[in-house]
CSV table of N, CA and C in Angstrom, one decimal:
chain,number,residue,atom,x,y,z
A,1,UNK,N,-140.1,33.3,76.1
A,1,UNK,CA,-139.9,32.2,75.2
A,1,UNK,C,-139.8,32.8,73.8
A,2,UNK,N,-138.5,32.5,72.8
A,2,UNK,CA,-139.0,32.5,71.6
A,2,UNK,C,-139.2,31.9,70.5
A,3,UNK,N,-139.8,32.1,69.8
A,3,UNK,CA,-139.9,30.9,68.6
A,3,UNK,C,-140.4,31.0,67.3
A,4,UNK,N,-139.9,30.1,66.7
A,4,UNK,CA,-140.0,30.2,65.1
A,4,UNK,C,-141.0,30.8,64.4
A,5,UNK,N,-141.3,31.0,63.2
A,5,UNK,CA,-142.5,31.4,62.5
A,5,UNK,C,-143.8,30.2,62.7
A,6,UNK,N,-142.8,29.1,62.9
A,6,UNK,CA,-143.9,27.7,63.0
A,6,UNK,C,-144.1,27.4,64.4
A,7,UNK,N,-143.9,28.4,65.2
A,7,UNK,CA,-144.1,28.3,66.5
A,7,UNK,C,-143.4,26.8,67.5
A,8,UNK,N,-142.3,26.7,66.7
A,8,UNK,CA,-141.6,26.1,67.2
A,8,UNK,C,-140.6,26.3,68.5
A,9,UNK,N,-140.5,26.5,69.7
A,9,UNK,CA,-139.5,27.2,70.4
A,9,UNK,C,-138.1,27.3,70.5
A,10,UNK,N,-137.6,28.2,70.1
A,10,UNK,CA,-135.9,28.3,70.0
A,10,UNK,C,-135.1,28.7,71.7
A,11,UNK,N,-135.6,29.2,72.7
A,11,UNK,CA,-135.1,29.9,73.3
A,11,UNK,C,-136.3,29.8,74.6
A,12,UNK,N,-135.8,29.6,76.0
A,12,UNK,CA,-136.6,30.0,76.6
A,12,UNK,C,-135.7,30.0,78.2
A,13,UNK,N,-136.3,31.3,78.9
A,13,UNK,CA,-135.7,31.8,80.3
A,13,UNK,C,-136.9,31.8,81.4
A,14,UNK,N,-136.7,31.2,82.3
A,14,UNK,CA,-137.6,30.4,83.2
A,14,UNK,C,-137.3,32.2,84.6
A,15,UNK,N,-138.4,32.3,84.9
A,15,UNK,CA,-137.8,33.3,86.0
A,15,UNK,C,-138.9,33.3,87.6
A,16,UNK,N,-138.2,33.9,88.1
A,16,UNK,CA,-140.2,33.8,89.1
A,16,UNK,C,-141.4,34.5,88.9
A,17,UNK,N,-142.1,34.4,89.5
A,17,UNK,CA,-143.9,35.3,88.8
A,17,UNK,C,-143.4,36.7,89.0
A,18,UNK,N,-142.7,37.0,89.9
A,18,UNK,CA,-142.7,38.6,90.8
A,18,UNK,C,-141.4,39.5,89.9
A,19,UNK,N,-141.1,38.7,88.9
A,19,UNK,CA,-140.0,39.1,87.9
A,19,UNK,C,-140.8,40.2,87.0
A,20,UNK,N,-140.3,41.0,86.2
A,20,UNK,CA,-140.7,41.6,84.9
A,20,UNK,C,-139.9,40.7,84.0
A,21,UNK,N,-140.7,40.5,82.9
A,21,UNK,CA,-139.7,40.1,81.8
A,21,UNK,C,-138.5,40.6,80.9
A,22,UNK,N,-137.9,40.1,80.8
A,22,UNK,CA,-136.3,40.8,80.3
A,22,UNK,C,-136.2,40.2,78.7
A,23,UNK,N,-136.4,41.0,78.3
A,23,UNK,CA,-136.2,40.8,76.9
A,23,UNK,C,-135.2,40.3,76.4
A,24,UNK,N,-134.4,41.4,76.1
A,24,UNK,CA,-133.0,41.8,75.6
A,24,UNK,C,-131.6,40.1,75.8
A,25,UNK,N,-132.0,40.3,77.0
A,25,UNK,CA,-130.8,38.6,77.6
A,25,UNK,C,-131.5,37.9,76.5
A,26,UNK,N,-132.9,37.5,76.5
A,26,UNK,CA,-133.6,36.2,76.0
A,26,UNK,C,-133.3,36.6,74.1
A,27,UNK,N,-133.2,38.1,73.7
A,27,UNK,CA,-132.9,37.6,72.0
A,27,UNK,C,-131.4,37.5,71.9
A,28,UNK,N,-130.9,37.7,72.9
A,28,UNK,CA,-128.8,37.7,73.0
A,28,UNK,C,-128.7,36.3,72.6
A,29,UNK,N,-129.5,35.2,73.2
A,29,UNK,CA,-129.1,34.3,73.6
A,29,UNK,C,-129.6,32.9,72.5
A,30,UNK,N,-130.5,33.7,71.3
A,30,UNK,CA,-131.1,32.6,70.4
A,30,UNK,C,-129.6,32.5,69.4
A,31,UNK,N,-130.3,31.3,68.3
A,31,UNK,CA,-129.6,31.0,68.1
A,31,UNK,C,-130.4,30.0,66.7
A,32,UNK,N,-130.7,30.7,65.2
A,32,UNK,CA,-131.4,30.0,64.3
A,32,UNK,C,-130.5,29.3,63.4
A,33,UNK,N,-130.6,28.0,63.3
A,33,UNK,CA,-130.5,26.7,62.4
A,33,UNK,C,-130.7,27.4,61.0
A,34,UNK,N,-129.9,26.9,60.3
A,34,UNK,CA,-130.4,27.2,58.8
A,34,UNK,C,-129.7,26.3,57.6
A,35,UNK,N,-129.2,27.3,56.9
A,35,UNK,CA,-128.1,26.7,56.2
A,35,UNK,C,-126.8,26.4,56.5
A,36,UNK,N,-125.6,26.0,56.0
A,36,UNK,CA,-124.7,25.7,56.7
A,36,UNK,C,-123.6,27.0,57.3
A,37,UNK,N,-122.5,27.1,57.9
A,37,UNK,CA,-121.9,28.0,58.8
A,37,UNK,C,-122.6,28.6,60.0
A,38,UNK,N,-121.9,29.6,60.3
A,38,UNK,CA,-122.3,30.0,61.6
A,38,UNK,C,-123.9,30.2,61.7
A,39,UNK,N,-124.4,30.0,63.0
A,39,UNK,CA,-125.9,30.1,63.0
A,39,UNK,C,-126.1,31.7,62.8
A,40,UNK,N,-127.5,31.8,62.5
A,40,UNK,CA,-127.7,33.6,62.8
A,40,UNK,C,-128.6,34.1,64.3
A,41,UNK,N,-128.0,34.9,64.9
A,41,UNK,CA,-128.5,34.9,66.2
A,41,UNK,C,-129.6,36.3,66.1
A,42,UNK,N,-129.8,36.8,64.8
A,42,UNK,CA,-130.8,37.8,64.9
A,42,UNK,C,-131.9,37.9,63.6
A,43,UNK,N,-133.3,37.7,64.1
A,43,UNK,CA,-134.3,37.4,63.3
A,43,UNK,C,-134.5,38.7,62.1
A,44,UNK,N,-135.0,38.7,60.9
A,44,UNK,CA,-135.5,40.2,60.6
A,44,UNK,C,-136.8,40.7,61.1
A,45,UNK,N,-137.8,40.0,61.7
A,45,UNK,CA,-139.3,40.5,62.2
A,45,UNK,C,-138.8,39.8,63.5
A,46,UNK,N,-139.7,40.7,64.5
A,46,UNK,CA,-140.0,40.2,66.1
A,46,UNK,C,-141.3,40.4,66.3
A,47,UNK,N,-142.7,39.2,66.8
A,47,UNK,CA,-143.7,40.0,66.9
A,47,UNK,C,-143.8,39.5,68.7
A,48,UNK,N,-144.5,40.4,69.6
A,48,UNK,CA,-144.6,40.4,70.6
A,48,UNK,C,-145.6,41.2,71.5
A,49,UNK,N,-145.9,41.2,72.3
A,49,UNK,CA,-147.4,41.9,72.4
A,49,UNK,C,-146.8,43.0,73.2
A,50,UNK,N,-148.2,43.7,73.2
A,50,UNK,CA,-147.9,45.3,73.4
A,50,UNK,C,-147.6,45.9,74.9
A,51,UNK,N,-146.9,44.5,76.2
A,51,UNK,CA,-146.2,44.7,76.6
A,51,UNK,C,-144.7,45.2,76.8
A,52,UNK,N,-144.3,45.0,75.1
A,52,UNK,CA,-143.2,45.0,75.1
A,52,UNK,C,-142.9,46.3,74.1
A,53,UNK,N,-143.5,46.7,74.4
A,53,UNK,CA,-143.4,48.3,73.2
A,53,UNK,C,-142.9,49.0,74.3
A,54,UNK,N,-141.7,49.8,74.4
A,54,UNK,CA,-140.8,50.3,75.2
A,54,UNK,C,-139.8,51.0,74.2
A,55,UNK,N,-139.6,51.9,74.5
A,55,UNK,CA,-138.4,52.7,73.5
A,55,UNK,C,-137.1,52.2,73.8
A,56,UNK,N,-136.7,51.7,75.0
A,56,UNK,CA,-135.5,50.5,75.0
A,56,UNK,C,-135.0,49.6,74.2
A,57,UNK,N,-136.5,49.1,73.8
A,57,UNK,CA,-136.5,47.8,73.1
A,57,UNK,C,-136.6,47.9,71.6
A,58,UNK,N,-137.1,49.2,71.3
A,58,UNK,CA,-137.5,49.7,69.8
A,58,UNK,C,-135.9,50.0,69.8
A,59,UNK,N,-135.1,50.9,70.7
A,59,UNK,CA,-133.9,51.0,70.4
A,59,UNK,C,-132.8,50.1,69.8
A,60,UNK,N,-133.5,48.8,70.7
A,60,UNK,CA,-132.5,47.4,70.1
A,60,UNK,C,-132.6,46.9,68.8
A,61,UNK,N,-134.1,46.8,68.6
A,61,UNK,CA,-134.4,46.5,67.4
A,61,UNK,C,-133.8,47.3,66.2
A,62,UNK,N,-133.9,48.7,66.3
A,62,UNK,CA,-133.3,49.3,65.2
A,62,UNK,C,-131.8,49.6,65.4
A,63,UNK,N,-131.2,48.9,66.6
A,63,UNK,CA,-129.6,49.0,66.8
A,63,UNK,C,-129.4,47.0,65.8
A,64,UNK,N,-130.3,46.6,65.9
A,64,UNK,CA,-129.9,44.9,64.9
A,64,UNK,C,-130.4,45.4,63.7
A,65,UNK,N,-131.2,45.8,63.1
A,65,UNK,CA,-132.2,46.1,62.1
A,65,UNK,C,-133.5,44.5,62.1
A,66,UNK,N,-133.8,44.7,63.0
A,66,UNK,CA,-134.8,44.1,62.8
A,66,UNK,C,-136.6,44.5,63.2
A,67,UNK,N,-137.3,44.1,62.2
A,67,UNK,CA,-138.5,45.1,62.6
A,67,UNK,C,-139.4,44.0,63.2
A,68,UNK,N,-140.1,45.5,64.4
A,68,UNK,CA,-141.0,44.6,65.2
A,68,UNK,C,-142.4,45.1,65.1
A,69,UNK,N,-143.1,43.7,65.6
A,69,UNK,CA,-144.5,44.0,65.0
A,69,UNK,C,-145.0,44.0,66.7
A,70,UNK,N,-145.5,45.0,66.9
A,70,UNK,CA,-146.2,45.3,68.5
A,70,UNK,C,-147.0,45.8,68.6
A,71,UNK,N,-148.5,45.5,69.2
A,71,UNK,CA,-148.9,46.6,69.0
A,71,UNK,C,-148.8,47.5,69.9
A,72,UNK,N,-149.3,49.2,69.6
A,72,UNK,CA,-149.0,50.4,70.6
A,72,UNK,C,-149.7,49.9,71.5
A,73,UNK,N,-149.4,50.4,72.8
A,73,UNK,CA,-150.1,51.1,73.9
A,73,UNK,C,-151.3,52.0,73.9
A,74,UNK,N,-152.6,51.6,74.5
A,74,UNK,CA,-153.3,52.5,74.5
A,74,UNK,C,-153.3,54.0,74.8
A,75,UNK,N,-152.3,54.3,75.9
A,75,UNK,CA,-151.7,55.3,76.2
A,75,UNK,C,-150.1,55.2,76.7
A,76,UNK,N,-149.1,56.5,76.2
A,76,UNK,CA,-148.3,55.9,76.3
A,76,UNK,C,-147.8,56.6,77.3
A,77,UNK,N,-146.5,56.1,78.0
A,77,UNK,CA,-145.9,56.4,79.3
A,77,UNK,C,-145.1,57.5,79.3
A,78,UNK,N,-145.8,58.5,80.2
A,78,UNK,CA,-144.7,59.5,80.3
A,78,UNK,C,-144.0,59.7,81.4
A,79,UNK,N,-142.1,59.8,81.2
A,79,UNK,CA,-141.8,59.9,82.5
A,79,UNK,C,-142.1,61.1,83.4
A,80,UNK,N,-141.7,61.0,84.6
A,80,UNK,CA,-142.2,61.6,85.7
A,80,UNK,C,-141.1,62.4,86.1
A,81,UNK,N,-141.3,63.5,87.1
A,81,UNK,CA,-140.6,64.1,87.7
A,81,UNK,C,-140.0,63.2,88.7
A,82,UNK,N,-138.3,63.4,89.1
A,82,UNK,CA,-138.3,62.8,90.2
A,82,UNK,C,-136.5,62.3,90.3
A,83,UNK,N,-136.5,61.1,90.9
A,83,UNK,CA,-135.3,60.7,90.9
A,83,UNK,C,-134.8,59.3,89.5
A,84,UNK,N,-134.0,59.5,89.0
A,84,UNK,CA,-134.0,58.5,88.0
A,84,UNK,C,-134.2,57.0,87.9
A,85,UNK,N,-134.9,56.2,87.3
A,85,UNK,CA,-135.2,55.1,87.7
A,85,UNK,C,-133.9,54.0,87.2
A,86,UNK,N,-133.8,53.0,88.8
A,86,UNK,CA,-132.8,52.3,88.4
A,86,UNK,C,-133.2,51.1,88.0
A,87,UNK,N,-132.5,50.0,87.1
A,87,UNK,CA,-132.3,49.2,86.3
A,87,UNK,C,-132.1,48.0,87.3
């Protein structure tokens, strides 16, 4: 789900329990009201919890310019030897 500063919800993707969450689709897909013309479909802050701290996602954000507020990981993930993980 996302939503306003007023906690209003702009956006939301319904999935099953046994899903991971997918970010990325869910901020493609917003869409903020403002002044008149085209809407703006990219916030300047994202805050979201420190599930979503991922260098994927840090990648998106500084591929829009928008900064996110997350907090770190207690420890963070290192990849592993092996076969490459698929998507």
């Amino acid at each position: 789900m996302v939503c306003d500063a007023n906690g209003v919800p702009l956006h939301f993707i319904l999935s099953s329990g046994q899903a991971s969450d997918i970010a990325q689709p869910l901020l493609d897909q917003v869409r903020m009201h403002g002044k008149s013309g085209r809407p703006r479909k990219r916030s300047r802050w994202l805050l979201a919890e420190k599930g979503y701290d991922a260098e994927h996602l840090r990648h998106y954000f500084d591929r829009y310019r928008m900064q996110p507020v997350i907090p770190l990981r207690a420890m963070p993930r290192i990849p592993r030897p092996g076969l490459p993980p698929t998507l």
